[in-house]
Short mmCIF file of C-alpha atoms in Angstrom, two decimals:
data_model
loop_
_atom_site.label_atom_id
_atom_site.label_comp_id
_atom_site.label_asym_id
_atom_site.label_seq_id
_atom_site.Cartn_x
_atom_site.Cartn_y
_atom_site.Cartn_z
CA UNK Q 60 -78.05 -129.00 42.69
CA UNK Q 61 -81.47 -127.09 43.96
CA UNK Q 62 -84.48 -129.27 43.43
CA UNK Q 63 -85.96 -126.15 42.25
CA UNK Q 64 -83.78 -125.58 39.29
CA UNK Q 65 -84.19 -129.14 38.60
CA UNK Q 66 -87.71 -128.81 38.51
CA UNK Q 67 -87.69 -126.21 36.05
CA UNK Q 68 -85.20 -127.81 33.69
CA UNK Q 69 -87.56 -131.09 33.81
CA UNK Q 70 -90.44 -129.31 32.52
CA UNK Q 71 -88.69 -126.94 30.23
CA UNK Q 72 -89.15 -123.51 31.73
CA UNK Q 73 -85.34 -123.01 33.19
CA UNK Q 74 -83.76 -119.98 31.43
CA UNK Q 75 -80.85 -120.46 29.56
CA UNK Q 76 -78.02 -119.83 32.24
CA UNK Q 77 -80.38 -122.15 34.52
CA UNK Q 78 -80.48 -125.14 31.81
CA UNK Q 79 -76.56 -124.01 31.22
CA UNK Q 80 -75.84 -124.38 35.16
CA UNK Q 81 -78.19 -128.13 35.18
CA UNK Q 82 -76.38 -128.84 31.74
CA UNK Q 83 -72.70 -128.32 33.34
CA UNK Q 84 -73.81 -129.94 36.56
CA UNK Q 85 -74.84 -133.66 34.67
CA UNK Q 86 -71.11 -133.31 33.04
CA UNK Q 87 -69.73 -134.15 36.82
CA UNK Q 88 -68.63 -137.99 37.75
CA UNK Q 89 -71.52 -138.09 40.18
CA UNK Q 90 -73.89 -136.37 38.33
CA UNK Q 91 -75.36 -139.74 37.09
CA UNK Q 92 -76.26 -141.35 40.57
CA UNK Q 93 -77.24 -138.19 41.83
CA UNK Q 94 -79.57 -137.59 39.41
CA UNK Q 95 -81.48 -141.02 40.21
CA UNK Q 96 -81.74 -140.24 43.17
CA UNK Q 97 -83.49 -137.44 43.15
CA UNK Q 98 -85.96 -139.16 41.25
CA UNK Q 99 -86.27 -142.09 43.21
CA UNK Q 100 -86.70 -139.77 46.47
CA UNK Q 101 -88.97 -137.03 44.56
CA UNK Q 102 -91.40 -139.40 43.30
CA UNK Q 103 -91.87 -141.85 46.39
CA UNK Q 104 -93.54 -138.41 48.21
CA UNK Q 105 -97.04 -139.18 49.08
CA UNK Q 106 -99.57 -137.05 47.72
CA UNK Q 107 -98.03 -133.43 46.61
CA UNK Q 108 -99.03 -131.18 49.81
CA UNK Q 109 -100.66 -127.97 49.95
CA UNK Q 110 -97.34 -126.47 50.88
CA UNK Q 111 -95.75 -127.74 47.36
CA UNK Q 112 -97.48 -125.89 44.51
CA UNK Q 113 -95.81 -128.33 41.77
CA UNK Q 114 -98.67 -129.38 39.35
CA UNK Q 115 -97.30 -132.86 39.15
CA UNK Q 116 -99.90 -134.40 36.65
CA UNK Q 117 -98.82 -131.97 34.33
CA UNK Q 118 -94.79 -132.12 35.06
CA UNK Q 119 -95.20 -135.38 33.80
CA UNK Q 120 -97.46 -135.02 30.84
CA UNK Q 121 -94.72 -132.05 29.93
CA UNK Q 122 -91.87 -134.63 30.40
CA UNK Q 123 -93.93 -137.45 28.26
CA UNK Q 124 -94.30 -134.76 25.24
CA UNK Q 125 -90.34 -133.97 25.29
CA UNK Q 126 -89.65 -138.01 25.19
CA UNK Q 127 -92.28 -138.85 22.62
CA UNK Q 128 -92.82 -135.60 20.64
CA UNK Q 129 -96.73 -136.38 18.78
CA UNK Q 130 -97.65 -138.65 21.11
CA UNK Q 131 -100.63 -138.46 23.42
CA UNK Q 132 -100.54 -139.58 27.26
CA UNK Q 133 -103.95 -140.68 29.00
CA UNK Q 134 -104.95 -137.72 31.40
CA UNK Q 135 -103.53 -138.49 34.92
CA UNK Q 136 -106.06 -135.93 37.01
CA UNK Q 137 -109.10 -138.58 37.40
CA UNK Q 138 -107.00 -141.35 38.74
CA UNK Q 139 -104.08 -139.63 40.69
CA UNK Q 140 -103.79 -142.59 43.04
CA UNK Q 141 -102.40 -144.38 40.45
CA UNK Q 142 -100.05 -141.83 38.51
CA UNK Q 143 -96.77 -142.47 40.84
CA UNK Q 144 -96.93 -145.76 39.03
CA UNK Q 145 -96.76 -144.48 35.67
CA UNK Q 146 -94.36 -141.46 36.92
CA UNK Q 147 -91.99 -143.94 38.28
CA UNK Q 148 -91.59 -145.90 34.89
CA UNK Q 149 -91.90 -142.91 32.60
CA UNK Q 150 -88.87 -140.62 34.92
CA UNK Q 151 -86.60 -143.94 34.48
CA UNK Q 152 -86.74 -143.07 30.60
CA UNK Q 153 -86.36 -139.33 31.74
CA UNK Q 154 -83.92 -139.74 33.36
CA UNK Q 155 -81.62 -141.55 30.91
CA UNK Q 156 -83.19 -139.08 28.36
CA UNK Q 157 -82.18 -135.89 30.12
CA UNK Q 158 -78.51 -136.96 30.83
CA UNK Q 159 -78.05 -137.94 26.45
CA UNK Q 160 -79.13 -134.45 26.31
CA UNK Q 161 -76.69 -133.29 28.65
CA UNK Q 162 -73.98 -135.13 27.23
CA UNK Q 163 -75.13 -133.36 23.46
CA UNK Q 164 -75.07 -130.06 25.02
CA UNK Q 165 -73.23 -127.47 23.97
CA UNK Q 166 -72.66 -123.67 24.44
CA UNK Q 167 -74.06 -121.36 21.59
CA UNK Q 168 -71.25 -120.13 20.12
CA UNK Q 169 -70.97 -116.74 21.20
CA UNK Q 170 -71.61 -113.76 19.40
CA UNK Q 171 -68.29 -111.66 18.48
CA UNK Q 172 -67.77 -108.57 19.16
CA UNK Q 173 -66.21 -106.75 16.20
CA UNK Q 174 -63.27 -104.13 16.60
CA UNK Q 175 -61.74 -102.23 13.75
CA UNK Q 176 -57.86 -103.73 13.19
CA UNK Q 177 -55.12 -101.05 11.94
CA UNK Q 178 -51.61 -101.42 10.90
CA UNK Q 179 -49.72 -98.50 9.96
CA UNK Q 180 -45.89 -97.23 8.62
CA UNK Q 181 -43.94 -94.53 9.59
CA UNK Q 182 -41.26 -92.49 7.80
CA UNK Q 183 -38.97 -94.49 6.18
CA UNK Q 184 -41.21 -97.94 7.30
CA UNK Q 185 -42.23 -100.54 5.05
CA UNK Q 186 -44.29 -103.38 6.69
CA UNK Q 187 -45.73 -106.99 4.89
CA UNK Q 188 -48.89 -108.65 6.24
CA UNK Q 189 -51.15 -111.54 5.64
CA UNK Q 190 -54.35 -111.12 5.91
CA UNK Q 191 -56.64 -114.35 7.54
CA UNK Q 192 -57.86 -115.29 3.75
CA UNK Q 193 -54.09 -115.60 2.78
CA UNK Q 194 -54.56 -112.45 0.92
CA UNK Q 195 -50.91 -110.05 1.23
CA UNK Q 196 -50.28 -106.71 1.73
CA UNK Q 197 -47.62 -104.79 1.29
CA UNK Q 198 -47.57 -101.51 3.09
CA UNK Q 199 -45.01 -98.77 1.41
CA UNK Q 200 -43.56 -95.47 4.27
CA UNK Q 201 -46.25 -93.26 6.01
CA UNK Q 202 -49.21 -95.45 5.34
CA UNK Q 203 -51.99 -97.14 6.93
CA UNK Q 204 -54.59 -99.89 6.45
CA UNK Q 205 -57.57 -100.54 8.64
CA UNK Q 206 -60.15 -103.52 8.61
CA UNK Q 207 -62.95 -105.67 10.66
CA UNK Q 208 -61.92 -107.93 13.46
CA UNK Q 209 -64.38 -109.83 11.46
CA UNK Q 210 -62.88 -109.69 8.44
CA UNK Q 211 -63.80 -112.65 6.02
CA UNK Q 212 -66.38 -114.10 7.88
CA UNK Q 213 -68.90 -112.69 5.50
CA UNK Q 214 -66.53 -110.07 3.56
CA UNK Q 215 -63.41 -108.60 2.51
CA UNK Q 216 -62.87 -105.03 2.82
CA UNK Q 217 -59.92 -102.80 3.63
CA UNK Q 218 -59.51 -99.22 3.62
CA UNK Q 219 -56.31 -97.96 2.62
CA UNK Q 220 -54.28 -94.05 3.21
CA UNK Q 221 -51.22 -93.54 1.67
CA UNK Q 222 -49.53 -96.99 -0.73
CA UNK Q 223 -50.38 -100.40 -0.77
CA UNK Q 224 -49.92 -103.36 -3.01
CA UNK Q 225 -52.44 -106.48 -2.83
CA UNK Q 226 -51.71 -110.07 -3.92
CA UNK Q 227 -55.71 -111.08 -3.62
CA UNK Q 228 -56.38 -114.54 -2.26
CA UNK Q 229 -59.51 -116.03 -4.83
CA UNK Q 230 -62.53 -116.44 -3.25
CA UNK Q 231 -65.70 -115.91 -5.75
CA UNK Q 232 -68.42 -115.77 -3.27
CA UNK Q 233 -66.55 -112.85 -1.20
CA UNK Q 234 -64.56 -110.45 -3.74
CA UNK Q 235 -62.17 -108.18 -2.28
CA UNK Q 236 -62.22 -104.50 -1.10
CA UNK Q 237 -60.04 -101.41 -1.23
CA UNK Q 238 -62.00 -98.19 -0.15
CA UNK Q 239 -59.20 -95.43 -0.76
CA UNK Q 240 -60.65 -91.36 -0.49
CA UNK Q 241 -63.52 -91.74 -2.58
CA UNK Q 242 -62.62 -95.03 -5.00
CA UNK Q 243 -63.39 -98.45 -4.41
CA UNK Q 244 -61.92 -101.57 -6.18
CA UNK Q 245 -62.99 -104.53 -6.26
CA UNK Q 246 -61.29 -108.00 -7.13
CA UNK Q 247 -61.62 -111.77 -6.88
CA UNK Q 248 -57.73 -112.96 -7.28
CA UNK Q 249 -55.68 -110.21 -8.51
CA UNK Q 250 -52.56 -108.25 -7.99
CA UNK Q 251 -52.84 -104.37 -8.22
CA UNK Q 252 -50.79 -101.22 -6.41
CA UNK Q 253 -53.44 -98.44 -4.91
CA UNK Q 254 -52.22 -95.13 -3.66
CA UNK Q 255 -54.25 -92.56 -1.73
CA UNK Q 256 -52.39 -89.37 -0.79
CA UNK Q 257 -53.19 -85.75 -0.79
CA UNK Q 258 -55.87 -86.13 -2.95
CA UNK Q 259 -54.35 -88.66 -5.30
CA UNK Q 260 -55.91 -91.82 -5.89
CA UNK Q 261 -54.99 -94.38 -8.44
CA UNK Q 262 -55.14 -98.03 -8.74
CA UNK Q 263 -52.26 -99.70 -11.24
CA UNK Q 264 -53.15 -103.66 -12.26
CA UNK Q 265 -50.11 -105.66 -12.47
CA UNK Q 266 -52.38 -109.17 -12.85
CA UNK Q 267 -56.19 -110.41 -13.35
CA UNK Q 268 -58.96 -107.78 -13.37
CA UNK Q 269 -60.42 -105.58 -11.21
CA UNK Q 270 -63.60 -103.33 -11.13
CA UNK Q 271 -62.85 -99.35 -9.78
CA UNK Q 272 -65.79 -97.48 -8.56
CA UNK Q 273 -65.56 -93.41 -8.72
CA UNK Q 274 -68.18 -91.04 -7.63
CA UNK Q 275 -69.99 -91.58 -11.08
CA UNK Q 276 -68.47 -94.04 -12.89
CA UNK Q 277 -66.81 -97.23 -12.89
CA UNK Q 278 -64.32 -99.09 -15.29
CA UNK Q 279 -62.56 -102.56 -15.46
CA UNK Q 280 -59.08 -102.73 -15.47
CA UNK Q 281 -56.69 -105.07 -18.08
CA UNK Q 282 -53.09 -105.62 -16.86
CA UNK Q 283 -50.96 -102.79 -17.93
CA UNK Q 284 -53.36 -100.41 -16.87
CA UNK Q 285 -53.88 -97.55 -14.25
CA UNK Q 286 -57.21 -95.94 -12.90
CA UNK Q 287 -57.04 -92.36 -11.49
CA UNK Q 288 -59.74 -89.90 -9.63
CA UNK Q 289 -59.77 -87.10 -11.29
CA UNK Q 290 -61.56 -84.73 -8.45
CA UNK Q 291 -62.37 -81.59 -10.87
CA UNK Q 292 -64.79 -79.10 -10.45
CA UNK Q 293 -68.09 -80.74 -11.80
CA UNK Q 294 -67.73 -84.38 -10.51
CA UNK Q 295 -65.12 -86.53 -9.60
CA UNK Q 296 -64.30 -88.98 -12.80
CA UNK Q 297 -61.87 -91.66 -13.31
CA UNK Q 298 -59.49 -91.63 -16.12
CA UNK Q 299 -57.75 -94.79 -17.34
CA UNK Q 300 -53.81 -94.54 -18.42
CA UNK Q 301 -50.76 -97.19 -19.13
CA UNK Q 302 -48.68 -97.40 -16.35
CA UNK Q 303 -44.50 -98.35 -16.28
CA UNK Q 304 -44.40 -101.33 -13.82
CA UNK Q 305 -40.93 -100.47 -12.59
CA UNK Q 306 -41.79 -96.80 -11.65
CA UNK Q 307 -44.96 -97.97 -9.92
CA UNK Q 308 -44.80 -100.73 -8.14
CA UNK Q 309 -40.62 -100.58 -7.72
CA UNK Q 310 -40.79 -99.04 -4.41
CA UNK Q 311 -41.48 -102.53 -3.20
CA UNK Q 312 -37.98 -103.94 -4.06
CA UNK Q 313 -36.37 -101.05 -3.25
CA UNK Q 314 -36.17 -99.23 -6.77
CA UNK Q 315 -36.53 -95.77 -7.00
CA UNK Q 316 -37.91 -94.39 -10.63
CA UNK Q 317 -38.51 -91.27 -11.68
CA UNK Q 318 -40.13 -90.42 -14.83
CA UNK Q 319 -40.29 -86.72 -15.35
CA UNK Q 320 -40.93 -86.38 -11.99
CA UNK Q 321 -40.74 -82.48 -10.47
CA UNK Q 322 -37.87 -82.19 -8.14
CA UNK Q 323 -40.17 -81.53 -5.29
CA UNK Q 324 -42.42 -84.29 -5.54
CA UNK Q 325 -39.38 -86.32 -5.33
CA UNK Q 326 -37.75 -84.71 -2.42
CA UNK Q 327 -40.93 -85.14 -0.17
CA UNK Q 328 -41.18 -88.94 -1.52
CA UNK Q 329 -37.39 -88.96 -0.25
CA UNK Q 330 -38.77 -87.54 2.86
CA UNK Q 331 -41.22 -90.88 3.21
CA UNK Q 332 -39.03 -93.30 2.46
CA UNK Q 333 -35.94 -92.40 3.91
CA UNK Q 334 -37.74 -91.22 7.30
CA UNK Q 335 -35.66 -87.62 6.95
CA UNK Q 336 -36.97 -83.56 7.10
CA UNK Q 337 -35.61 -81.79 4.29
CA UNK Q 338 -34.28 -77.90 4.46
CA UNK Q 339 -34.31 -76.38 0.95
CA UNK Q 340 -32.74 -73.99 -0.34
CA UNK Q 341 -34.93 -71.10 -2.12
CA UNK Q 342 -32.45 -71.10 -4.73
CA UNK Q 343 -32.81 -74.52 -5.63
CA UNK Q 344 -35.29 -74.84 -9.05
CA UNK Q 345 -37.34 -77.75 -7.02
CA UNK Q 346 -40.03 -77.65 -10.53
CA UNK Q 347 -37.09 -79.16 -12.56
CA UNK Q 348 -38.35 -82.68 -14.03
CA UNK Q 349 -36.24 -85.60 -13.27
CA UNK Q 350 -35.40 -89.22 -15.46
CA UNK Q 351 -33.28 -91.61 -13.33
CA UNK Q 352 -33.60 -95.50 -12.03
CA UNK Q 353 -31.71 -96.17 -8.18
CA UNK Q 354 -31.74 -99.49 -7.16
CA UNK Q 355 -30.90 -100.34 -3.63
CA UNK Q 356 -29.40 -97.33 -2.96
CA UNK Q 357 -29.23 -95.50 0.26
CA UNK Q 358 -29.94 -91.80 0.72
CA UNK Q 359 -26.15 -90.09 0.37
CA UNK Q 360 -26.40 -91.91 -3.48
CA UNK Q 361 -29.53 -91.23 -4.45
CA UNK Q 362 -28.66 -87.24 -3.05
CA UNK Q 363 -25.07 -87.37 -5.13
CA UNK Q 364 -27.03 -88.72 -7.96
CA UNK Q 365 -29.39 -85.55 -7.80
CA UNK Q 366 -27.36 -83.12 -7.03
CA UNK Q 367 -24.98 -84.26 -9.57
CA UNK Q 368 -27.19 -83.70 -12.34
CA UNK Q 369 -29.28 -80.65 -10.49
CA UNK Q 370 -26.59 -78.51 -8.79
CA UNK Q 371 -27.27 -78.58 -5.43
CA UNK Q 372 -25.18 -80.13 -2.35
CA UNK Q 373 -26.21 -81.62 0.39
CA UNK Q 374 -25.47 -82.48 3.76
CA UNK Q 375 -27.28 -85.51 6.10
CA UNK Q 376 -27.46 -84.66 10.15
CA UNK Q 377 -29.14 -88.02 11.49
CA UNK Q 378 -32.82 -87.29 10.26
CA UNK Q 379 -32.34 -83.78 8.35
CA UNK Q 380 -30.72 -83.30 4.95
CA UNK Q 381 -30.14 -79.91 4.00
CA UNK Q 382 -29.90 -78.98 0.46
CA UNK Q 383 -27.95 -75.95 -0.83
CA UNK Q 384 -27.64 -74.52 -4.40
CA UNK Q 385 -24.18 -75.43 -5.71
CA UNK Q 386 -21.89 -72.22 -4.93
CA UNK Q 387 -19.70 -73.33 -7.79
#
């Protein structure tokens, strides 16, 4: 170690990385003895030369202050024939002093660098994470959800395209976040489905409350019930509605339900879930409204089901489906 740098860190003006390198140093086996000696050999110099421009007198008075914090030491200038004596005894305490605070040492903790986290669904993808709070997601076809790599440290915010449903973890000194196209909701330990798509956002509360911000207004949600943004003309507004929990939130075990649903708006959900393209035939009424319940089925039934009931056949070619008004 440089008797420089030693120097320095004795009377407190190393940098950080210098007190850092002196710190790391004093952690080695032989730190200890070598430390002593440069004491021992520093301080048995005869008078400080004109080619060393150390102020010694006041080295030591700096080191005294650090040791005894409040206290006052005699000046050393008018008698400096006698200060090695009183050096000697007072870097013996330094010494010992120095190396506790070396062995107390520790790095700052370091300052992290936040990066924005995504996860994201394709076609016919579902995908079930946890976040670091032990809040879940679950993350329906053709979606995404994107948060801070610093997420929970000081808050809990998401931001959510496509469908989503949240078990919240409780924590009442950070709520939790779901920006989605224009409408935030917030909760402390909840369950609730969001969807953002094409315009269409709406937040359905299966359990506990949540607050929904719009544009202009903002509501509180009861189990049972269903926010939507209503993005007319004037202002956006949010309009509260029941819900049916099996037709909402069903996609999640599988269950397909359709509640007066236009044929088309089905077909491109279809699309989603399945991962397919669909061809349609022009003759096909696609603005027909549809009632059925599928559960675990896979395409070709849900299609037969349809078509069944709409007149149209199909046919599946890997990721295509072509539909064709029933000739008969």
């Amino acid at each position: 170690m440089e008797k420089d740098l030693l120097i320095k860190f004795l009377n407190g003006t190393a940098s950080a990385a210098e007190r850092k390198q002196v710190m790391v140093w004093l952690e080695q086996d032989d730190a200890r003895e070598k430390f002593d000696r440069f004491l021992r050999d520093h301080w048995k110099q005869v008078e400080p030369n004109s080619m060393d421009n150390t102020d010694y007198p006041l080295l030591l008075e700096k080191i005294h202050s650090r040791i005894f914090p409040g206290s006052k030491i005699r000046p050393l200038r008018p008698w400096l024939k006698y200060w090695k004596v009183a050096a000697s005894l007072l870097l013996v305490i330094a010494s010992a002093y120095f190396l506790m605070q070396a062995m107390d040492y520790k790095d700052p903790d370091p300052v992290l660098a936040e990066r924005i986290m995504e996860r994201s669904t394709g076609e016919g993808e579902k995908l079930r994470l946890t976040l670091p709070d032990d809040t879940k997601i679950t993350l329906n076809a053709n979606s995404s959800i994107s948060f801070s790599s610093l997420y929970g440290v000081e808050e809990r915010k998401v931001r959510l395209s496509g469908e989503a449903f949240f078990e919240i973890a409780k924590d009442s000194l950070r709520p939790f976040r779901v920006e989605a196209d224009g409408m935030i909701t917030r909760a402390l330990g909840t369950r609730f489905n969001a969807y953002a798509r094409s315009g269409d956002v709406a937040v359905a509360l299966t359990e506990g409350r949540v607050a929904v911000d719009g544009a202009q207004t903002s509501v509180e949600l009861e189990p049972g019930q269903l926010a939507r943004l209503v993005k007319n003309d004037a202002s956006p507004e949010l309009r509260v509605e029941k819900f049916d929990l099996e037709s909402v939130t069903g996609w999640k075990e599988n269950i397909l339900v359709f509640d007066r649903k236009p044929l088309i708006i089905i077909l491109e959900d279809l699309e989603r879930w399945y991962g397919v393209a669909m061809k349609i035939d022009p003759g096909i009424n696609v603005n027909r409204r549809v009632i059925g319940t599928f559960r675990n089925k896979n395409l070709n039934d849900v299609l037969t089901g349809l078509g069944f009931s709409l007149g149209f056949e199909f046919s599946i070619n890997q990721k295509e489906v072509i539909l064709n008004k029933n000739s008969l």
